[in-house]
Amino acid sequence: MHYHFFIVNKIGLIIYDRYYQGTAKLSANDMIRFSSTLNSVHLISAQITPPNLRKTGLKVLNTKTFKLFCYQTTTGVMFCLVSDPNSQDMESLCKKAYQHYSDYVLKNPFYETDQQIRIEGFDQAIDRLFLEKAV
C-alpha cells in the first residue's frame, strides 16, 4: 500500500505531491520543513558514506510504520515514495514515475523547470502507476 508520492527538485523544494489511501495531508509549511529536512539528510548521508561505497545519499528509510524510498536522477531531482513497511519494488515504481515525468512534464512546452507540476495527464499516469500496484 502506498501512502504518499512526491518529487523534490534539485534545490530541495517539493514540486509535486500525491496522497493515497486516505492519509492526512500536511500543511504547506509542514511540507516545506519536511522537504528541506529530507534534502539536508540526503546530502549529509552522501557525505558520511564510507569512501569505498558509492555516495548516493539517503535511499531507503525503514521504520515500523512506513518505508521511505528516494530515487535521485542524474539532474538532482528526487522521486520519493512513502509506503507500508512491507512494500517491495519501490525503486522500479520510482523509475517508472521518472519516465512519466519525462514524457508528460519535461516534454510539455508550457512547463518551466523546477516549478510546481500541474499537468492532468501526469496526475492520471501517476495515479494509474501507484493505484494499480497497491491492489
GROMACS .gro file of N, CA, C and O in nm:
model
  540
    1MET      N    1   0.084  -0.117   0.000
    1MET     CA    2   0.000   0.000   0.000
    1MET      C    3   0.090   0.124   0.000
    1MET      O    4   0.185   0.133   0.075
    2HIS      N    5   0.059   0.220  -0.086
    2HIS     CA    6   0.137   0.342  -0.097
    2HIS      C    7   0.061   0.456  -0.032
    2HIS      O    8  -0.060   0.470  -0.050
    3TYR      N    9   0.133   0.538   0.043
    3TYR     CA   10   0.071   0.647   0.117
    3TYR      C   11   0.090   0.783   0.050
    3TYR      O   12  -0.002   0.863   0.044
    4HIS      N   13   0.213   0.809   0.003
    4HIS     CA   14   0.244   0.942  -0.045
    4HIS      C   15   0.358   0.934  -0.148
    4HIS      O   16   0.457   0.867  -0.125
    5PHE      N   17   0.341   1.003  -0.259
    5PHE     CA   18   0.444   1.013  -0.360
    5PHE      C   19   0.472   1.161  -0.382
    5PHE      O   20   0.380   1.242  -0.390
    6PHE      N   21   0.600   1.196  -0.388
    6PHE     CA   22   0.634   1.336  -0.411
    6PHE      C   23   0.766   1.348  -0.486
    6PHE      O   24   0.847   1.255  -0.487
    7ILE      N   25   0.783   1.463  -0.550
    7ILE     CA   26   0.903   1.493  -0.627
    7ILE      C   27   0.968   1.617  -0.567
    7ILE      O   28   0.900   1.718  -0.543
    8VAL      N   29   1.098   1.607  -0.542
    8VAL     CA   30   1.174   1.718  -0.485
    8VAL      C   31   1.274   1.765  -0.590
    8VAL      O   32   1.348   1.684  -0.645
    9ASN      N   33   1.276   1.896  -0.618
    9ASN     CA   34   1.370   1.946  -0.718
    9ASN      C   35   1.511   1.954  -0.660
    9ASN      O   36   1.533   1.925  -0.543
   10LYS      N   37   1.606   1.993  -0.742
   10LYS     CA   38   1.747   1.987  -0.703
   10LYS      C   39   1.784   2.084  -0.591
   10LYS      O   40   1.888   2.067  -0.529
   11ILE      N   41   1.700   2.184  -0.565
   11ILE     CA   42   1.729   2.274  -0.453
   11ILE      C   43   1.651   2.240  -0.327
   11ILE      O   44   1.657   2.311  -0.228
   12GLY      N   45   1.577   2.129  -0.330
   12GLY     CA   46   1.510   2.080  -0.210
   12GLY      C   47   1.367   2.121  -0.191
   12GLY      O   48   1.313   2.107  -0.081
   13LEU      N   49   1.300   2.170  -0.294
   13LEU     CA   50   1.159   2.208  -0.284
   13LEU      C   51   1.070   2.102  -0.346
   13LEU      O   52   1.103   2.048  -0.452
   14ILE      N   53   0.960   2.074  -0.281
   14ILE     CA   54   0.865   1.977  -0.336
   14ILE      C   55   0.789   2.043  -0.450
   14ILE      O   56   0.723   2.146  -0.431
   15ILE      N   57   0.800   1.984  -0.568
   15ILE     CA   58   0.733   2.040  -0.685
   15ILE      C   59   0.610   1.958  -0.724
   15ILE      O   60   0.533   2.000  -0.811
   16TYR      N   61   0.590   1.845  -0.658
   16TYR     CA   62   0.474   1.761  -0.687
   16TYR      C   63   0.450   1.668  -0.568
   16TYR      O   64   0.545   1.615  -0.511
   17ASP      N   65   0.324   1.653  -0.529
   17ASP     CA   66   0.294   1.551  -0.429
   17ASP      C   67   0.153   1.498  -0.449
   17ASP      O   68   0.066   1.567  -0.498
   18ARG      N   69   0.139   1.371  -0.416
   18ARG     CA   70   0.013   1.299  -0.435
   18ARG      C   71  -0.007   1.208  -0.315
   18ARG      O   72   0.083   1.133  -0.278
   19TYR      N   73  -0.124   1.215  -0.252
   19TYR     CA   74  -0.155   1.134  -0.135
   19TYR      C   75  -0.247   1.018  -0.175
   19TYR      O   76  -0.333   1.034  -0.261
   20TYR      N   77  -0.229   0.905  -0.107
   20TYR     CA   78  -0.310   0.785  -0.135
   20TYR      C   79  -0.358   0.722  -0.005
   20TYR      O   80  -0.304   0.749   0.102
   21GLN      N   81  -0.456   0.636  -0.017
   21GLN     CA   82  -0.508   0.553   0.093
   21GLN      C   83  -0.557   0.635   0.212
   21GLN      O   84  -0.539   0.596   0.326
   22GLY      N   85  -0.614   0.752   0.187
   22GLY     CA   86  -0.676   0.830   0.294
   22GLY      C   87  -0.578   0.889   0.394
   22GLY      O   88  -0.617   0.917   0.507
   23THR      N   89  -0.452   0.905   0.359
   23THR     CA   90  -0.355   0.963   0.451
   23THR      C   91  -0.382   1.113   0.466
   23THR      O   92  -0.431   1.179   0.375
   24ALA      N   93  -0.350   1.164   0.583
   24ALA     CA   94  -0.370   1.306   0.611
   24ALA      C   95  -0.269   1.389   0.533
   24ALA      O   96  -0.152   1.355   0.526
   25LYS      N   97  -0.316   1.498   0.478
   25LYS     CA   98  -0.228   1.588   0.404
   25LYS      C   99  -0.155   1.679   0.502
   25LYS      O  100  -0.212   1.723   0.601
   26LEU      N  101  -0.030   1.706   0.472
   26LEU     CA  102   0.048   1.800   0.551
   26LEU      C  103   0.018   1.942   0.502
   26LEU      O  104  -0.014   1.963   0.385
   27SER      N  105   0.030   2.038   0.592
   27SER     CA  106   0.011   2.177   0.552
   27SER      C  107   0.128   2.220   0.463
   27SER      O  108   0.232   2.154   0.459
   28ALA      N  109   0.112   2.332   0.397
   28ALA     CA  110   0.218   2.383   0.309
   28ALA      C  111   0.346   2.409   0.389
   28ALA      O  112   0.456   2.377   0.343
   29ASN      N  113   0.333   2.464   0.508
   29ASN     CA  114   0.451   2.490   0.591
   29ASN      C  115   0.519   2.361   0.634
   29ASN      O  116   0.641   2.353   0.637
   30ASP      N  117   0.440   2.260   0.670
   30ASP     CA  118   0.497   2.131   0.707
   30ASP      C  119   0.569   2.066   0.589
   30ASP      O  120   0.674   2.005   0.606
   31MET      N  121   0.515   2.081   0.469
   31MET     CA  122   0.579   2.024   0.350
   31MET      C  123   0.711   2.094   0.322
   31MET      O  124   0.809   2.030   0.283
   32ILE      N  125   0.718   2.225   0.345
   32ILE     CA  126   0.843   2.298   0.325
   32ILE      C  127   0.948   2.250   0.426
   32ILE      O  128   1.063   2.224   0.389
   33ARG      N  129   0.908   2.236   0.552
   33ARG     CA  130   1.001   2.186   0.654
   33ARG      C  131   1.045   2.044   0.623
   33ARG      O  132   1.163   2.010   0.634
   34PHE      N  133   0.951   1.961   0.582
   34PHE     CA  134   0.982   1.821   0.550
   34PHE      C  135   1.079   1.812   0.433
   34PHE      O  136   1.178   1.739   0.439
   35SER      N  137   1.053   1.886   0.326
   35SER     CA  138   1.140   1.876   0.208
   35SER      C  139   1.280   1.929   0.237
   35SER      O  140   1.378   1.871   0.191
   36SER      N  141   1.291   2.036   0.314
   36SER     CA  142   1.425   2.087   0.344
   36SER      C  143   1.501   1.992   0.437
   36SER      O  144   1.621   1.973   0.421
   37THR      N  145   1.430   1.929   0.530
   37THR     CA  146   1.494   1.831   0.617
   37THR      C  147   1.538   1.709   0.538
   37THR      O  148   1.650   1.660   0.553
   38LEU      N  149   1.450   1.660   0.451
   38LEU     CA  150   1.484   1.545   0.368
   38LEU      C  151   1.604   1.574   0.279
   38LEU      O  152   1.696   1.492   0.269
   39ASN      N  153   1.606   1.691   0.218
   39ASN     CA  154   1.717   1.729   0.131
   39ASN      C  155   1.847   1.736   0.212
   39ASN      O  156   1.951   1.689   0.167
   40SER      N  157   1.842   1.792   0.332
   40SER     CA  158   1.961   1.801   0.418
   40SER      C  159   2.011   1.664   0.458
   40SER      O  160   2.132   1.636   0.452
   41VAL      N  161   1.921   1.576   0.501
   41VAL     CA  162   1.960   1.441   0.540
   41VAL      C  163   2.019   1.366   0.421
   41VAL      O  164   2.117   1.293   0.435
   42HIS      N  165   1.960   1.385   0.305
   42HIS     CA  166   2.010   1.320   0.184
   42HIS      C  167   2.154   1.364   0.155
   42HIS      O  168   2.242   1.281   0.129
   43LEU      N  169   2.180   1.493   0.162
   43LEU     CA  170   2.314   1.545   0.135
   43LEU      C  171   2.414   1.502   0.242
   43LEU      O  172   2.528   1.464   0.210
   44ILE      N  173   2.374   1.505   0.368
   44ILE     CA  174   2.463   1.465   0.477
   44ILE      C  175   2.497   1.317   0.466
   44ILE      O  176   2.613   1.277   0.483
   45SER      N  177   2.397   1.234   0.435
   45SER     CA  178   2.424   1.090   0.425
   45SER      C  179   2.520   1.059   0.310
   45SER      O  180   2.600   0.966   0.319
   46ALA      N  181   2.515   1.138   0.203
   46ALA     CA  182   2.611   1.118   0.094
   46ALA      C  183   2.753   1.154   0.139
   46ALA      O  184   2.849   1.088   0.101
   47GLN      N  185   2.765   1.255   0.225
   47GLN     CA  186   2.897   1.298   0.271
   47GLN      C  187   2.958   1.202   0.373
   47GLN      O  188   3.080   1.187   0.378
   48ILE      N  189   2.875   1.137   0.455
   48ILE     CA  190   2.929   1.049   0.558
   48ILE      C  191   2.940   0.903   0.514
   48ILE      O  192   2.984   0.819   0.590
   49THR      N  193   2.904   0.876   0.389
   49THR     CA  194   2.919   0.742   0.334
   49THR      C  195   3.067   0.705   0.331
   49THR      O  196   3.149   0.787   0.290
   50PRO      N  197   3.103   0.584   0.375
   50PRO     CA  198   3.244   0.543   0.371
   50PRO      C  199   3.302   0.557   0.230
   50PRO      O  200   3.231   0.539   0.130
   51PRO      N  201   3.431   0.588   0.221
   51PRO     CA  202   3.493   0.615   0.090
   51PRO      C  203   3.486   0.501  -0.010
   51PRO      O  204   3.487   0.524  -0.130
   52ASN      N  205   3.476   0.377   0.036
   52ASN     CA  206   3.475   0.264  -0.056
   52ASN      C  207   3.335   0.234  -0.113
   52ASN      O  208   3.320   0.145  -0.195
   53LEU      N  209   3.233   0.308  -0.069
   53LEU     CA  210   3.097   0.289  -0.119
   53LEU      C  211   3.055   0.405  -0.208
   53LEU      O  212   3.107   0.516  -0.196
   54ARG      N  213   2.958   0.379  -0.295
   54ARG     CA  214   2.906   0.483  -0.384
   54ARG      C  215   2.825   0.585  -0.303
   54ARG      O  216   2.739   0.548  -0.225
   55LYS      N  217   2.851   0.711  -0.320
   55LYS     CA  218   2.788   0.817  -0.240
   55LYS      C  219   2.654   0.857  -0.302
   55LYS      O  220   2.644   0.958  -0.372
   56THR      N  221   2.551   0.779  -0.273
   56THR     CA  222   2.420   0.805  -0.331
   56THR      C  223   2.331   0.890  -0.242
   56THR      O  224   2.228   0.938  -0.287
   57GLY      N  225   2.365   0.907  -0.118
   57GLY     CA  226   2.277   0.979  -0.026
   57GLY      C  227   2.169   0.886   0.026
   57GLY      O  228   2.173   0.765   0.008
   58LEU      N  229   2.071   0.945   0.092
   58LEU     CA  230   1.962   0.867   0.150
   58LEU      C  231   1.885   0.797   0.039
   58LEU      O  232   1.841   0.860  -0.056
   59LYS      N  233   1.870   0.667   0.052
   59LYS     CA  234   1.796   0.591  -0.048
   59LYS      C  235   1.671   0.528   0.013
   59LYS      O  236   1.563   0.540  -0.042
   60VAL      N  237   1.685   0.461   0.128
   60VAL     CA  238   1.571   0.396   0.193
   60VAL      C  239   1.575   0.426   0.343
   60VAL      O  240   1.680   0.418   0.405
   61LEU      N  241   1.459   0.460   0.396
   61LEU     CA  242   1.443   0.478   0.539
   61LEU      C  243   1.334   0.382   0.583
   61LEU      O  244   1.219   0.394   0.541
   62ASN      N  245   1.371   0.283   0.665
   62ASN     CA  246   1.276   0.183   0.714
   62ASN      C  247   1.237   0.214   0.858
   62ASN      O  248   1.324   0.237   0.942
   63THR      N  249   1.108   0.214   0.886
   63THR     CA  250   1.059   0.227   1.023
   63THR      C  251   0.956   0.117   1.045
   63THR      O  252   0.924   0.041   0.954
   64LYS      N  253   0.901   0.110   1.165
   64LYS     CA  254   0.798   0.010   1.194
   64LYS      C  255   0.666   0.042   1.125
   64LYS      O  256   0.586  -0.046   1.099
   65THR      N  257   0.642   0.169   1.096
   65THR     CA  258   0.513   0.209   1.041
   65THR      C  259   0.515   0.247   0.893
   65THR      O  260   0.409   0.251   0.830
   66PHE      N  261   0.630   0.277   0.837
   66PHE     CA  262   0.637   0.312   0.695
   66PHE      C  263   0.778   0.290   0.643
   66PHE      O  264   0.874   0.272   0.718
   67LYS      N  265   0.788   0.295   0.509
   67LYS     CA  266   0.917   0.288   0.440
   67LYS      C  267   0.921   0.405   0.343
   67LYS      O  268   0.827   0.428   0.268
   68LEU      N  269   1.032   0.481   0.346
   68LEU     CA  270   1.053   0.592   0.255
   68LEU      C  271   1.163   0.553   0.158
   68LEU      O  272   1.271   0.515   0.200
   69PHE      N  273   1.133   0.562   0.029
   69PHE     CA  274   1.233   0.531  -0.074
   69PHE      C  275   1.255   0.656  -0.157
   69PHE      O  276   1.160   0.722  -0.199
   70CYS      N  277   1.382   0.690  -0.183
   70CYS     CA  278   1.418   0.806  -0.266
   70CYS      C  279   1.502   0.760  -0.384
   70CYS      O  280   1.602   0.691  -0.367
   71TYR      N  281   1.459   0.800  -0.502
   71TYR     CA  282   1.535   0.774  -0.624
   71TYR      C  283   1.580   0.908  -0.680
   71TYR      O  284   1.497   0.992  -0.716
   72GLN      N  285   1.711   0.930  -0.683
   72GLN     CA  286   1.763   1.056  -0.734
   72GLN      C  287   1.813   1.039  -0.876
   72GLN      O  288   1.890   0.948  -0.906
   73THR      N  289   1.770   1.131  -0.963
   73THR     CA  290   1.813   1.127  -1.102
   73THR      C  291   1.949   1.196  -1.115
   73THR      O  292   1.997   1.259  -1.021
   74THR      N  293   2.009   1.186  -1.231
   74THR     CA  294   2.140   1.249  -1.253
   74THR      C  295   2.131   1.401  -1.251
   74THR      O  296   2.231   1.468  -1.228
   75THR      N  297   2.011   1.456  -1.272
   75THR     CA  298   1.993   1.602  -1.267
   75THR      C  299   1.967   1.653  -1.126
   75THR      O  300   1.953   1.773  -1.106
   76GLY      N  301   1.955   1.563  -1.029
   76GLY     CA  302   1.935   1.603  -0.890
   76GLY      C  303   1.790   1.602  -0.845
   76GLY      O  304   1.761   1.630  -0.729
   77VAL      N  305   1.696   1.571  -0.933
   77VAL     CA  306   1.555   1.562  -0.896
   77VAL      C  307   1.533   1.430  -0.824
   77VAL      O  308   1.580   1.325  -0.869
   78MET      N  309   1.462   1.434  -0.709
   78MET     CA  310   1.436   1.313  -0.631
   78MET      C  311   1.290   1.274  -0.641
   78MET      O  312   1.201   1.357  -0.626
   79PHE      N  313   1.268   1.146  -0.664
   79PHE     CA  314   1.134   1.087  -0.667
   79PHE      C  315   1.122   1.004  -0.540
   79PHE      O  316   1.199   0.908  -0.522
   80CYS      N  317   1.029   1.040  -0.452
   80CYS     CA  318   1.018   0.976  -0.321
   80CYS      C  319   0.881   0.911  -0.305
   80CYS      O  320   0.779   0.968  -0.344
   81LEU      N  321   0.883   0.795  -0.244
   81LEU     CA  322   0.761   0.718  -0.222
   81LEU      C  323   0.757   0.671  -0.078
   81LEU      O  324   0.852   0.612  -0.029
   82VAL      N  325   0.646   0.701  -0.010
   82VAL     CA  326   0.623   0.654   0.126
   82VAL      C  327   0.519   0.543   0.118
   82VAL      O  328   0.409   0.564   0.065
   83SER      N  329   0.554   0.425   0.168
   83SER     CA  330   0.466   0.308   0.160
   83SER      C  331   0.467   0.235   0.292
   83SER      O  332   0.541   0.271   0.384
   84ASP      N  333   0.388   0.128   0.299
   84ASP     CA  334   0.390   0.046   0.420
   84ASP      C  335   0.524  -0.026   0.429
   84ASP      O  336   0.593  -0.042   0.329
   85PRO      N  337   0.563  -0.070   0.550
   85PRO     CA  338   0.697  -0.126   0.570
   85PRO      C  339   0.727  -0.252   0.489
   85PRO      O  340   0.843  -0.285   0.468
   86ASN      N  341   0.626  -0.321   0.441
   86ASN     CA  342   0.646  -0.445   0.366
   86ASN      C  343   0.649  -0.425   0.215
   86ASN      O  344   0.657  -0.522   0.141
   87SER      N  345   0.644  -0.303   0.170
   87SER     CA  346   0.642  -0.275   0.025
   87SER      C  347   0.770  -0.322  -0.042
   87SER      O  348   0.879  -0.309   0.012
   88GLN      N  349   0.753  -0.374  -0.161
   88GLN     CA  350   0.865  -0.421  -0.242
   88GLN      C  351   0.866  -0.344  -0.374
   88GLN      O  352   0.768  -0.282  -0.411
   89ASP      N  353   0.977  -0.351  -0.444
   89ASP     CA  354   0.988  -0.298  -0.579
   89ASP      C  355   0.962  -0.147  -0.589
   89ASP      O  356   0.911  -0.098  -0.688
   90MET      N  357   0.998  -0.074  -0.483
   90MET     CA  358   0.974   0.070  -0.482
   90MET      C  359   1.065   0.143  -0.581
   90MET      O  360   1.026   0.245  -0.638
   91GLU      N  361   1.185   0.090  -0.603
   91GLU     CA  362   1.277   0.154  -0.696
   91GLU      C  363   1.222   0.152  -0.838
   91GLU      O  364   1.225   0.253  -0.909
   92SER      N  365   1.168   0.039  -0.881
   92SER     CA  366   1.114   0.032  -1.017
   92SER      C  367   0.992   0.123  -1.033
   92SER      O  368   0.972   0.182  -1.139
   93LEU      N  369   0.912   0.138  -0.927
   93LEU     CA  370   0.798   0.229  -0.934
   93LEU      C  371   0.845   0.374  -0.950
   93LEU      O  372   0.790   0.449  -1.030
   94CYS      N  373   0.947   0.411  -0.875
   94CYS     CA  374   1.000   0.548  -0.885
   94CYS      C  375   1.064   0.571  -1.022
   94CYS      O  376   1.053   0.681  -1.078
   95LYS      N  377   1.128   0.469  -1.078
   95LYS     CA  378   1.186   0.483  -1.212
   95LYS      C  379   1.076   0.498  -1.317
   95LYS      O  380   1.090   0.576  -1.412
   96LYS      N  381   0.966   0.426  -1.300
   96LYS     CA  382   0.854   0.442  -1.393
   96LYS      C  383   0.791   0.581  -1.378
   96LYS      O  384   0.750   0.642  -1.477
   97ALA      N  385   0.785   0.630  -1.255
   97ALA     CA  386   0.734   0.766  -1.233
   97ALA      C  387   0.825   0.868  -1.302
   97ALA      O  388   0.777   0.966  -1.359
   98TYR      N  389   0.955   0.842  -1.300
   98TYR     CA  390   1.051   0.929  -1.369
   98TYR      C  391   1.026   0.926  -1.520
   98TYR      O  392   1.035   1.030  -1.588
   99GLN      N  393   0.993   0.810  -1.575
   99GLN     CA  394   0.960   0.801  -1.717
   99GLN      C  395   0.836   0.884  -1.749
   99GLN      O  396   0.831   0.955  -1.850
  100HIS      N  397   0.734   0.875  -1.662
  100HIS     CA  398   0.613   0.957  -1.681
  100HIS      C  399   0.647   1.106  -1.671
  100HIS      O  400   0.594   1.187  -1.747
  101TYR      N  401   0.735   1.141  -1.578
  101TYR     CA  402   0.780   1.280  -1.561
  101TYR      C  403   0.846   1.328  -1.691
  101TYR      O  404   0.819   1.438  -1.738
  102SER      N  405   0.929   1.244  -1.748
  102SER     CA  406   0.996   1.280  -1.874
  102SER      C  407   0.895   1.297  -1.987
  102SER      O  408   0.904   1.392  -2.066
  103ASP      N  409   0.798   1.207  -1.994
  103ASP     CA  410   0.700   1.210  -2.103
  103ASP      C  411   0.598   1.323  -2.089
  103ASP      O  412   0.566   1.391  -2.186
  104TYR      N  413   0.543   1.341  -1.970
  104TYR     CA  414   0.433   1.435  -1.952
  104TYR      C  415   0.477   1.575  -1.909
  104TYR      O  416   0.413   1.673  -1.945
  105VAL      N  417   0.585   1.584  -1.833
  105VAL     CA  418   0.624   1.714  -1.777
  105VAL      C  419   0.734   1.780  -1.859
  105VAL      O  420   0.717   1.891  -1.907
  106LEU      N  421   0.845   1.711  -1.877
  106LEU     CA  422   0.958   1.772  -1.945
  106LEU      C  423   0.932   1.799  -2.093
  106LEU      O  424   0.990   1.890  -2.151
  107LYS      N  425   0.844   1.722  -2.153
  107LYS     CA  426   0.811   1.743  -2.295
  107LYS      C  427   0.698   1.843  -2.314
  107LYS      O  428   0.662   1.874  -2.428
  108ASN      N  429   0.644   1.893  -2.205
  108ASN     CA  430   0.535   1.992  -2.211
  108ASN      C  431   0.597   2.130  -2.235
  108ASN      O  432   0.674   2.179  -2.152
  109PRO      N  433   0.565   2.195  -2.346
  109PRO     CA  434   0.627   2.324  -2.376
  109PRO      C  435   0.587   2.436  -2.279
  109PRO      O  436   0.655   2.538  -2.272
  110PHE      N  437   0.481   2.417  -2.203
  110PHE     CA  438   0.435   2.521  -2.110
  110PHE      C  439   0.491   2.503  -1.969
  110PHE      O  440   0.470   2.588  -1.883
  111TYR      N  441   0.562   2.393  -1.945
  111TYR     CA  442   0.618   2.369  -1.812
  111TYR      C  443   0.755   2.436  -1.800
  111TYR      O  444   0.839   2.422  -1.888
  112GLU      N  445   0.775   2.508  -1.690
  112GLU     CA  446   0.904   2.569  -1.661
  112GLU      C  447   0.975   2.485  -1.556
  112GLU      O  448   0.916   2.452  -1.452
  113THR      N  449   1.100   2.452  -1.580
  113THR     CA  450   1.178   2.366  -1.492
  113THR      C  451   1.175   2.417  -1.348
  113THR      O  452   1.185   2.536  -1.324
  114ASP      N  453   1.163   2.323  -1.254
  114ASP     CA  454   1.163   2.348  -1.110
  114ASP      C  455   1.039   2.419  -1.058
  114ASP      O  456   1.036   2.463  -0.944
  115GLN      N  457   0.935   2.432  -1.139
  115GLN     CA  458   0.810   2.490  -1.092
  115GLN      C  459   0.714   2.379  -1.051
  115GLN      O  460   0.734   2.263  -1.083
  116GLN      N  461   0.608   2.415  -0.979
  116GLN     CA  462   0.507   2.317  -0.939
  116GLN      C  463   0.450   2.248  -1.062
  116GLN      O  464   0.428   2.312  -1.164
  117ILE      N  465   0.428   2.117  -1.050
  117ILE     CA  466   0.375   2.039  -1.162
  117ILE      C  467   0.223   2.032  -1.148
  117ILE      O  468   0.172   1.978  -1.050
  118ARG      N  469   0.156   2.089  -1.247
  118ARG     CA  470   0.010   2.085  -1.251
  118ARG      C  471  -0.032   2.044  -1.392
  118ARG      O  472  -0.077   2.126  -1.472
  119ILE      N  473  -0.015   1.915  -1.420
  119ILE     CA  474  -0.046   1.862  -1.553
  119ILE      C  475  -0.137   1.741  -1.533
  119ILE      O  476  -0.097   1.641  -1.473
  120GLU      N  477  -0.259   1.751  -1.581
  120GLU     CA  478  -0.360   1.649  -1.558
  120GLU      C  479  -0.318   1.511  -1.610
  120GLU      O  480  -0.340   1.410  -1.543
  121GLY      N  481  -0.257   1.505  -1.726
  121GLY     CA  482  -0.212   1.377  -1.782
  121GLY      C  483  -0.109   1.310  -1.691
  121GLY      O  484  -0.108   1.188  -1.676
  122PHE      N  485  -0.021   1.390  -1.632
  122PHE     CA  486   0.080   1.337  -1.540
  122PHE      C  487   0.012   1.284  -1.414
  122PHE      O  488   0.044   1.174  -1.366
  123ASP      N  489  -0.085   1.358  -1.360
  123ASP     CA  490  -0.160   1.311  -1.243
  123ASP      C  491  -0.224   1.175  -1.270
  123ASP      O  492  -0.216   1.084  -1.188
  124GLN      N  493  -0.286   1.163  -1.386
  124GLN     CA  494  -0.354   1.038  -1.420
  124GLN      C  495  -0.255   0.923  -1.435
  124GLN      O  496  -0.281   0.812  -1.389
  125ALA      N  497  -0.140   0.948  -1.498
  125ALA     CA  498  -0.039   0.843  -1.516
  125ALA      C  499   0.017   0.799  -1.381
  125ALA      O  500   0.036   0.678  -1.357
  126ILE      N  501   0.041   0.892  -1.292
  126ILE     CA  502   0.095   0.860  -1.158
  126ILE      C  503  -0.009   0.782  -1.079
  126ILE      O  504   0.023   0.683  -1.012
  127ASP      N  505  -0.134   0.825  -1.084
  127ASP     CA  506  -0.240   0.752  -1.012
  127ASP      C  507  -0.252   0.609  -1.064
  127ASP      O  508  -0.264   0.516  -0.985
  128ARG      N  509  -0.249   0.591  -1.195
  128ARG     CA  510  -0.256   0.455  -1.250
  128ARG      C  511  -0.138   0.371  -1.202
  128ARG      O  512  -0.154   0.255  -1.164
  129LEU      N  513  -0.020   0.429  -1.202
  129LEU     CA  514   0.100   0.358  -1.161
  129LEU      C  515   0.091   0.311  -1.016
  129LEU      O  516   0.114   0.193  -0.986
  130PHE      N  517   0.054   0.398  -0.925
  130PHE     CA  518   0.056   0.363  -0.784
  130PHE      C  519  -0.072   0.294  -0.737
  130PHE      O  520  -0.066   0.211  -0.647
  131LEU      N  521  -0.184   0.323  -0.797
  131LEU     CA  522  -0.306   0.255  -0.754
  131LEU      C  523  -0.314   0.113  -0.807
  131LEU      O  524  -0.365   0.025  -0.740
  132GLU      N  525  -0.261   0.088  -0.928
  132GLU     CA  526  -0.259  -0.049  -0.980
  132GLU      C  527  -0.167  -0.137  -0.898
  132GLU      O  528  -0.196  -0.252  -0.871
  133LYS      N  529  -0.052  -0.083  -0.856
  133LYS     CA  530   0.044  -0.160  -0.779
  133LYS      C  531  -0.001  -0.182  -0.635
  133LYS      O  532   0.044  -0.273  -0.569
  134ALA      N  533  -0.092  -0.095  -0.586
  134ALA     CA  534  -0.137  -0.106  -0.447
  134ALA      C  535  -0.241  -0.215  -0.429
  134ALA      O  536  -0.263  -0.264  -0.321
  135VAL      N  537  -0.307  -0.254  -0.539
  135VAL     CA  538  -0.416  -0.353  -0.530
  135VAL      C  539  -0.361  -0.493  -0.516
  135VAL      O  540  -0.260  -0.529  -0.561
   0.00000   0.00000   0.00000
